[in-house]
Short mmCIF file of C-alpha atoms in Angstrom, two decimals:
data_model
loop_
_atom_site.label_atom_id
_atom_site.label_comp_id
_atom_site.label_asym_id
_atom_site.label_seq_id
_atom_site.Cartn_x
_atom_site.Cartn_y
_atom_site.Cartn_z
CA UNK A 1 0.00 0.00 0.00
CA UNK A 2 1.59 3.34 -0.99
CA UNK A 3 3.00 5.20 1.99
CA UNK A 4 2.85 2.20 4.31
CA UNK A 5 6.13 1.02 5.80
CA UNK A 6 7.24 -2.33 4.33
CA UNK A 7 8.60 -5.08 6.58
CA UNK A 8 9.32 -8.78 6.23
CA UNK A 9 9.15 -11.83 8.50
CA UNK A 10 11.30 -14.87 9.06
CA UNK A 11 14.86 -15.90 8.40
CA UNK A 12 16.39 -14.15 5.43
CA UNK A 13 19.62 -12.51 4.29
CA UNK A 14 19.97 -8.78 3.89
CA UNK A 15 19.93 -9.14 0.10
CA UNK A 16 16.63 -11.05 0.25
CA UNK A 17 15.15 -8.50 2.62
CA UNK A 18 16.23 -5.61 0.40
CA UNK A 19 14.77 -7.32 -2.66
CA UNK A 20 11.42 -7.99 -0.98
CA UNK A 21 11.00 -4.70 0.86
CA UNK A 22 12.60 -2.76 -1.99
CA UNK A 23 9.77 -3.77 -4.26
CA UNK A 24 7.51 -1.61 -2.09
CA UNK A 25 9.74 1.36 -1.30
CA UNK A 26 11.78 1.53 -4.52
CA UNK A 27 14.90 0.19 -2.85
CA UNK A 28 15.48 3.24 -0.69
CA UNK A 29 14.71 1.70 2.70
CA UNK A 30 14.57 1.88 5.61
CA UNK A 31 14.22 -1.86 6.09
CA UNK A 32 12.72 -3.80 8.97
CA UNK A 33 12.37 -7.45 9.90
CA UNK A 34 9.05 -7.58 11.75
CA UNK A 35 9.69 -11.09 13.16
CA UNK A 36 13.12 -12.65 13.50
CA UNK A 37 12.89 -15.98 15.32
CA UNK A 38 15.44 -16.79 18.05
CA UNK A 39 13.21 -19.71 19.08
CA UNK A 40 9.87 -21.27 18.23
CA UNK A 41 6.54 -22.14 19.80
CA UNK A 42 5.68 -25.64 21.01
CA UNK A 43 2.54 -27.73 20.60
CA UNK A 44 1.46 -30.46 22.97
CA UNK A 45 2.85 -33.92 22.20
CA UNK A 46 5.75 -32.68 20.07
CA UNK A 47 9.44 -32.15 20.94
CA UNK A 48 10.45 -28.80 22.37
CA UNK A 49 12.15 -26.96 19.45
CA UNK A 50 15.58 -25.76 20.60
CA UNK A 51 17.09 -23.04 18.38
CA UNK A 52 20.91 -22.82 18.71
CA UNK A 53 22.37 -19.34 19.06
CA UNK A 54 24.62 -19.78 16.03
CA UNK A 55 21.61 -20.51 13.82
CA UNK A 56 20.32 -16.91 13.93
CA UNK A 57 22.97 -14.69 15.54
CA UNK A 58 25.24 -14.23 12.46
CA UNK A 59 22.21 -13.20 10.42
CA UNK A 60 21.14 -10.84 13.20
CA UNK A 61 24.52 -9.15 13.25
CA UNK A 62 24.62 -8.81 9.47
CA UNK A 63 21.23 -7.12 9.46
CA UNK A 64 22.31 -4.73 12.22
CA UNK A 65 25.47 -3.90 10.27
CA UNK A 66 23.29 -2.81 7.34
CA UNK A 67 21.17 -0.57 9.55
CA UNK A 68 18.12 -2.82 9.49
CA UNK A 69 15.59 -2.52 12.31
CA UNK A 70 14.78 -5.88 13.90
CA UNK A 71 11.95 -7.10 16.10
CA UNK A 72 12.77 -10.38 17.83
CA UNK A 73 9.80 -12.72 18.12
CA UNK A 74 10.01 -13.71 20.88
CA UNK A 75 12.58 -11.71 22.83
CA UNK A 76 10.85 -12.59 26.12
CA UNK A 77 9.09 -15.93 26.50
CA UNK A 78 5.75 -15.96 28.26
CA UNK A 79 2.74 -17.96 29.39
CA UNK A 80 -0.69 -18.64 27.92
CA UNK A 81 -2.44 -18.33 31.27
CA UNK A 82 -5.98 -19.57 31.62
CA UNK A 83 -7.52 -20.58 28.29
CA UNK A 84 -5.53 -18.12 26.17
CA UNK A 85 -3.42 -20.73 24.33
CA UNK A 86 -4.29 -21.06 20.66
CA UNK A 87 -3.76 -23.78 18.08
CA UNK A 88 -2.46 -24.41 14.57
CA UNK A 89 -3.05 -27.18 12.03
CA UNK A 90 -1.26 -29.06 9.28
CA UNK A 91 -2.22 -31.37 6.44
CA UNK A 92 -1.53 -34.30 8.78
CA UNK A 93 -3.18 -32.97 11.95
CA UNK A 94 -6.55 -31.17 12.05
CA UNK A 95 -5.45 -29.26 15.15
CA UNK A 96 -2.15 -28.67 16.95
CA UNK A 97 -2.95 -27.19 20.38
CA UNK A 98 -0.25 -24.88 21.73
CA UNK A 99 1.18 -25.51 25.18
CA UNK A 100 0.45 -23.29 28.15
CA UNK A 101 4.11 -22.29 28.30
CA UNK A 102 5.26 -19.91 25.59
CA UNK A 103 8.88 -20.02 26.74
CA UNK A 104 9.80 -20.19 23.05
CA UNK A 105 13.48 -20.88 23.85
CA UNK A 106 13.63 -17.07 23.88
CA UNK A 107 16.59 -14.99 25.14
CA UNK A 108 14.55 -14.17 28.24
CA UNK A 109 12.78 -17.26 29.57
CA UNK A 110 9.12 -17.68 30.48
CA UNK A 111 9.91 -16.45 34.01
CA UNK A 112 12.07 -13.56 32.74
CA UNK A 113 15.45 -15.19 33.37
CA UNK A 114 18.34 -14.11 31.09
CA UNK A 115 19.69 -17.14 29.23
CA UNK A 116 23.06 -17.75 27.48
CA UNK A 117 21.23 -16.78 24.29
CA UNK A 118 20.36 -13.43 25.89
CA UNK A 119 23.98 -12.69 26.80
CA UNK A 120 25.18 -13.64 23.32
CA UNK A 121 22.59 -11.34 21.78
CA UNK A 122 23.53 -8.57 24.18
CA UNK A 123 27.19 -8.78 23.13
CA UNK A 124 26.20 -8.43 19.46
CA UNK A 125 23.97 -5.42 20.15
CA UNK A 126 26.73 -3.74 22.16
CA UNK A 127 28.96 -3.72 19.06
CA UNK A 128 26.37 -1.83 17.01
CA UNK A 129 25.15 0.91 19.34
CA UNK A 130 26.80 4.13 20.47
CA UNK A 131 25.27 4.21 23.94
CA UNK A 132 26.10 2.20 27.05
CA UNK A 133 23.93 -0.77 27.96
CA UNK A 134 22.79 -0.90 31.59
CA UNK A 135 23.51 -3.89 33.86
CA UNK A 136 21.24 -6.93 33.67
CA UNK A 137 18.61 -6.80 36.44
CA UNK A 138 18.56 -9.58 39.00
CA UNK A 139 16.05 -12.36 38.40
CA UNK A 140 12.99 -12.52 40.64
CA UNK A 141 13.23 -14.83 43.66
CA UNK A 142 12.28 -18.48 43.14
CA UNK A 143 10.96 -20.86 45.79
CA UNK A 144 10.12 -24.51 46.14
CA UNK A 145 6.90 -25.68 47.77
CA UNK A 146 6.76 -28.97 49.71
CA UNK A 147 4.09 -31.57 49.03
CA UNK A 148 0.66 -30.01 48.63
CA UNK A 149 -2.08 -32.49 49.49
CA UNK A 150 -5.45 -31.87 47.89
CA UNK A 151 -7.65 -33.38 50.56
CA UNK A 152 -11.10 -32.55 49.16
CA UNK A 153 -12.74 -33.60 45.90
CA UNK A 154 -15.96 -33.36 43.90
CA UNK A 155 -16.52 -35.34 40.72
CA UNK A 156 -18.10 -34.03 37.53
CA UNK A 157 -21.56 -35.27 38.43
CA UNK A 158 -21.54 -33.30 41.66
CA UNK A 159 -20.35 -30.22 39.80
CA UNK A 160 -23.34 -30.14 37.47
CA UNK A 161 -26.01 -30.51 40.14
CA UNK A 162 -26.30 -26.73 40.48
CA UNK A 163 -26.05 -26.02 36.75
CA UNK A 164 -29.23 -25.57 34.75
CA UNK A 165 -28.84 -27.43 31.45
CA UNK A 166 -29.77 -26.18 28.00
CA UNK A 167 -31.93 -28.70 26.16
CA UNK A 168 -32.02 -29.10 22.38
CA UNK A 169 -32.68 -31.82 19.78
CA UNK A 170 -29.08 -31.60 18.45
CA UNK A 171 -25.80 -30.86 20.23
CA UNK A 172 -25.09 -27.13 20.35
CA UNK A 173 -21.65 -25.60 19.83
CA UNK A 174 -19.94 -23.44 22.46
CA UNK A 175 -20.92 -20.36 20.48
CA UNK A 176 -24.59 -21.39 20.41
CA UNK A 177 -24.40 -21.64 24.20
CA UNK A 178 -22.72 -18.24 24.55
CA UNK A 179 -19.54 -19.82 25.93
CA UNK A 180 -16.04 -19.15 24.64
CA UNK A 181 -13.69 -21.41 26.59
CA UNK A 182 -13.54 -24.31 29.00
CA UNK A 183 -15.76 -27.40 28.87
CA UNK A 184 -19.31 -28.46 28.07
CA UNK A 185 -20.96 -31.69 29.19
CA UNK A 186 -23.29 -33.16 26.55
CA UNK A 187 -25.84 -35.65 28.00
CA UNK A 188 -28.19 -38.01 26.20
CA UNK A 189 -30.55 -40.41 27.96
CA UNK A 190 -31.59 -43.73 26.40
CA UNK A 191 -34.91 -45.51 26.76
CA UNK A 192 -33.89 -48.82 25.23
CA UNK A 193 -30.50 -50.50 25.37
CA UNK A 194 -28.14 -49.56 22.54
CA UNK A 195 -24.69 -50.58 21.41
CA UNK A 196 -22.34 -50.08 18.50
CA UNK A 197 -19.93 -47.44 17.30
CA UNK A 198 -20.36 -43.99 18.77
CA UNK A 199 -19.47 -41.42 16.08
CA UNK A 200 -18.70 -37.81 17.00
CA UNK A 201 -17.32 -36.38 13.74
CA UNK A 202 -17.89 -32.80 14.86
CA UNK A 203 -15.73 -33.02 18.00
CA UNK A 204 -13.86 -29.81 18.81
CA UNK A 205 -11.47 -30.80 20.42
CA UNK A 206 -11.10 -33.45 23.17
CA UNK A 207 -13.67 -35.55 24.99
CA UNK A 208 -14.15 -37.90 27.90
CA UNK A 209 -16.97 -40.38 27.14
CA UNK A 210 -18.89 -41.89 30.05
CA UNK A 211 -21.79 -44.33 30.31
CA UNK A 212 -23.77 -44.34 33.55
CA UNK A 213 -20.97 -42.55 35.34
CA UNK A 214 -18.11 -44.76 34.13
CA UNK A 215 -15.40 -43.70 31.67
CA UNK A 216 -15.57 -45.83 28.53
CA UNK A 217 -13.56 -43.88 25.92
CA UNK A 218 -11.46 -40.85 25.10
CA UNK A 219 -11.90 -38.98 21.81
CA UNK A 220 -9.40 -36.52 20.35
CA UNK A 221 -9.54 -34.27 17.32
CA UNK A 222 -5.74 -33.93 17.36
CA UNK A 223 -5.31 -37.68 17.06
CA UNK A 224 -8.24 -38.09 14.65
CA UNK A 225 -10.10 -40.32 17.13
CA UNK A 226 -13.78 -39.51 16.58
CA UNK A 227 -15.40 -42.86 17.38
CA UNK A 228 -15.53 -45.64 19.98
CA UNK A 229 -17.48 -48.84 20.57
CA UNK A 230 -19.83 -48.51 23.53
CA UNK A 231 -22.73 -50.33 25.18
CA UNK A 232 -25.56 -48.47 26.90
CA UNK A 233 -28.12 -50.37 29.02
CA UNK A 234 -31.83 -49.62 28.95
CA UNK A 235 -32.45 -46.33 30.74
CA UNK A 236 -28.74 -45.53 30.54
CA UNK A 237 -27.04 -42.14 30.26
CA UNK A 238 -24.35 -41.13 27.82
CA UNK A 239 -22.13 -38.21 28.90
CA UNK A 240 -19.56 -36.56 26.63
CA UNK A 241 -17.40 -33.94 28.34
CA UNK A 242 -15.83 -31.78 25.61
CA UNK A 243 -12.82 -29.49 26.05
CA UNK A 244 -11.99 -26.52 23.83
CA UNK A 245 -8.22 -26.95 23.31
CA UNK A 246 -7.64 -23.53 21.74
CA UNK A 247 -8.82 -21.66 18.68
CA UNK A 248 -6.95 -21.69 15.39
CA UNK A 249 -4.47 -18.79 15.24
CA UNK A 250 -4.22 -18.15 11.52
CA UNK A 251 -4.86 -19.54 8.05
CA UNK A 252 -7.87 -20.82 6.14
CA UNK A 253 -9.30 -22.64 9.18
CA UNK A 254 -10.02 -19.31 10.90
CA UNK A 255 -13.42 -19.41 9.21
CA UNK A 256 -14.22 -22.81 10.80
CA UNK A 257 -13.37 -22.20 14.42
CA UNK A 258 -16.45 -23.28 16.40
CA UNK A 259 -15.97 -25.48 19.45
CA UNK A 260 -17.84 -28.27 21.21
CA UNK A 261 -19.83 -30.77 19.13
CA UNK A 262 -20.73 -29.12 15.83
CA UNK A 263 -22.28 -32.07 13.94
CA UNK A 264 -24.86 -34.75 14.81
CA UNK A 265 -23.79 -37.68 17.00
CA UNK A 266 -24.69 -41.25 16.04
CA UNK A 267 -24.60 -44.62 17.79
CA UNK A 268 -24.75 -47.65 15.54
CA UNK A 269 -25.47 -45.29 12.62
CA UNK A 270 -28.60 -43.97 14.43
CA UNK A 271 -28.67 -40.22 15.05
CA UNK A 272 -29.06 -39.39 18.74
CA UNK A 273 -31.67 -36.70 19.31
CA UNK A 274 -32.43 -34.98 22.57
CA UNK A 275 -29.47 -33.47 24.43
CA UNK A 276 -28.93 -31.66 27.72
CA UNK A 277 -25.85 -29.43 27.80
CA UNK A 278 -24.13 -28.24 30.98
CA UNK A 279 -21.82 -25.24 30.66
CA UNK A 280 -18.51 -25.40 32.53
CA UNK A 281 -16.56 -22.28 31.47
CA UNK A 282 -14.39 -22.33 34.62
CA UNK A 283 -14.06 -18.57 34.59
CA UNK A 284 -13.39 -19.03 38.29
CA UNK A 285 -12.76 -22.10 40.45
CA UNK A 286 -15.92 -23.90 41.62
CA UNK A 287 -14.81 -24.04 45.25
CA UNK A 288 -17.62 -21.84 46.57
CA UNK A 289 -20.50 -23.85 45.14
CA UNK A 290 -19.36 -27.45 45.56
CA UNK A 291 -19.99 -29.87 48.40
CA UNK A 292 -16.52 -31.26 48.98
CA UNK A 293 -15.85 -34.83 50.04
CA UNK A 294 -12.68 -36.72 50.90
CA UNK A 295 -10.21 -36.77 48.01
CA UNK A 296 -10.95 -40.09 46.41
CA UNK A 297 -12.16 -40.51 42.86
CA UNK A 298 -13.03 -43.21 40.41
CA UNK A 299 -10.26 -43.46 37.83
CA UNK A 300 -11.24 -41.83 34.57
CA UNK A 301 -14.00 -39.61 35.94
CA UNK A 302 -13.38 -35.85 35.66
CA UNK A 303 -12.91 -34.53 39.18
CA UNK A 304 -12.14 -31.24 40.93
CA UNK A 305 -9.64 -31.36 43.81
CA UNK A 306 -9.19 -28.69 46.45
CA UNK A 307 -6.41 -27.98 48.90
CA UNK A 308 -4.28 -25.31 50.55
CA UNK A 309 -0.62 -24.67 51.31
CA UNK A 310 1.21 -22.23 53.56
CA UNK A 311 4.21 -20.06 52.66
CA UNK A 312 6.59 -18.13 54.87
CA UNK A 313 7.95 -16.22 51.89
CA UNK A 314 6.77 -15.80 48.32
CA UNK A 315 8.53 -16.15 44.99
CA UNK A 316 8.06 -17.64 41.56
CA UNK A 317 7.60 -21.40 41.45
CA UNK A 318 6.66 -24.15 39.01
CA UNK A 319 3.94 -26.65 39.90
CA UNK A 320 5.14 -30.16 39.08
CA UNK A 321 2.22 -31.88 37.35
CA UNK A 322 3.98 -35.18 36.69
CA UNK A 323 1.71 -37.90 38.05
CA UNK A 324 -1.39 -36.03 36.88
CA UNK A 325 -3.03 -36.54 33.49
CA UNK A 326 -4.88 -33.62 31.90
CA UNK A 327 -6.61 -30.57 33.25
CA UNK A 328 -6.27 -27.05 34.62
CA UNK A 329 -5.05 -25.52 37.88
CA UNK A 330 -6.26 -22.50 39.84
CA UNK A 331 -4.04 -20.87 42.47
CA UNK A 332 -5.70 -18.21 44.61
CA UNK A 333 -8.52 -18.06 42.08
CA UNK A 334 -6.27 -17.55 39.03
CA UNK A 335 -6.34 -20.08 36.19
CA UNK A 336 -2.70 -20.97 35.49
CA UNK A 337 -3.59 -22.86 32.32
CA UNK A 338 -3.62 -26.43 31.03
CA UNK A 339 -1.37 -29.32 31.93
CA UNK A 340 -1.22 -32.57 29.94
CA UNK A 341 1.04 -35.50 30.70
CA UNK A 342 1.94 -35.95 27.01
CA UNK A 343 4.31 -32.99 27.47
CA UNK A 344 6.81 -31.76 26.70
CA UNK A 345 5.62 -29.27 29.34
CA UNK A 346 5.31 -30.94 32.74
CA UNK A 347 5.17 -27.85 34.99
CA UNK A 348 2.96 -24.78 35.34
CA UNK A 349 4.54 -21.39 36.02
CA UNK A 350 3.24 -19.58 39.13
CA UNK A 351 4.38 -15.93 39.37
CA UNK A 352 5.26 -15.01 42.94
CA UNK A 353 3.02 -11.95 42.65
CA UNK A 354 0.02 -14.29 42.75
CA UNK A 355 1.10 -16.02 45.99
CA UNK A 356 0.57 -14.90 49.58
CA UNK A 357 2.49 -15.24 52.79
CA UNK A 358 0.38 -17.58 54.85
CA UNK A 359 -2.39 -19.69 53.33
CA UNK A 360 -2.80 -20.16 49.58
CA UNK A 361 -5.71 -21.89 47.86
CA UNK A 362 -5.36 -24.42 45.04
CA UNK A 363 -7.99 -26.13 42.86
CA UNK A 364 -7.22 -28.74 40.18
CA UNK A 365 -9.69 -29.96 37.58
CA UNK A 366 -8.45 -33.35 36.36
CA UNK A 367 -10.25 -34.80 33.31
CA UNK A 368 -9.24 -38.38 34.07
CA UNK A 369 -9.70 -38.39 37.81
CA UNK A 370 -6.88 -39.41 40.11
CA UNK A 371 -6.78 -42.94 41.47
CA UNK A 372 -3.72 -42.30 43.69
CA UNK A 373 -2.96 -39.65 46.29
CA UNK A 374 -3.72 -36.16 44.96
CA UNK A 375 -0.37 -34.49 45.66
CA UNK A 376 1.81 -31.98 43.83
CA UNK A 377 4.82 -29.79 44.63
CA UNK A 378 6.34 -26.50 43.55
CA UNK A 379 9.84 -26.76 42.11
CA UNK A 380 12.45 -24.13 41.28
CA UNK A 381 13.02 -24.88 37.59
CA UNK A 382 10.53 -25.62 34.79
CA UNK A 383 10.25 -28.93 32.94
CA UNK A 384 9.49 -28.08 29.31
CA UNK A 385 11.25 -30.80 27.31
CA UNK A 386 9.86 -34.10 28.68
CA UNK A 387 7.59 -35.96 26.28
CA UNK A 388 5.34 -38.79 27.45
CA UNK A 389 3.23 -41.24 25.48
CA UNK A 390 -0.30 -40.34 24.46
#
């Protein structure tokens, strides 16, 4: 567009940049790289992409030497707190949910720590500026937290007792139910016994399937698992708890970004009509409206766990979610984001600013329930590179 500053993204030489941007500004400059990548984002269930310093630093210095302006994406890693993580897609995978951590292997880590990559970058910048660079600030304090026992629990079926369902002949998408994020429970009641293949082709994006309160299957859009063989007795209840794993960030699929169940559901090729839908947006933890019981749960059943821990001093920490399966965590009412044992992220970042001296509250919603002791700890360093099996 005439008069609009031209910039370019990605890894490229100065000559390539000048050729691309020059086509818009008649070769006169100035030139800018809008996104130069010192790292890369990570999706669940894929290796953490490490970007060596020597793979981008020579190019960075060459661009600086030619007077090019550069925006590093990302210079500072971060966190997709709550439900803010998005998703991508490829020809092979219909959705690639992004992790909660957006550490990005950036020069400054998720928690703001300067890395060796930061110091290498700093040395290059120093050679190309006429002003002095101030000292590097000290990192924020980090603490560990001993075993936190979540002694109270409430399963999914207790959670929905105070929720008024929306009834409709067909399953309704999140958007139809005026809900953006979180979970929706889809319930269908049977008169006669039924069995066969349950087909949920419109799943967006992950589901726990239960029959009469027992987990019978897991469905996943990422893994292209949209069906399962089930048996429902006469008078039985089918429950499908669906999780929105993040909306598509860019590309053609932006126009098809609804969540929940967006197509009819069939069992044995028979369309199931008559659904009750319970909204679970988890905009806040459910601790005020739930009747808590002792922390025991049937394996596979989505369950909320509640506990507390005391601190003499505060600081950043990382909740170690190894031993848990899939869900979200609230600390002092703040949704820290998703965890998922597939990794490579196995910890959740907790900024010290969100912790208190004295008692702190913690709530975990675990989609698969927890058949062993519900315990977690806070550790001093993140685990972002440990893959597990799906």
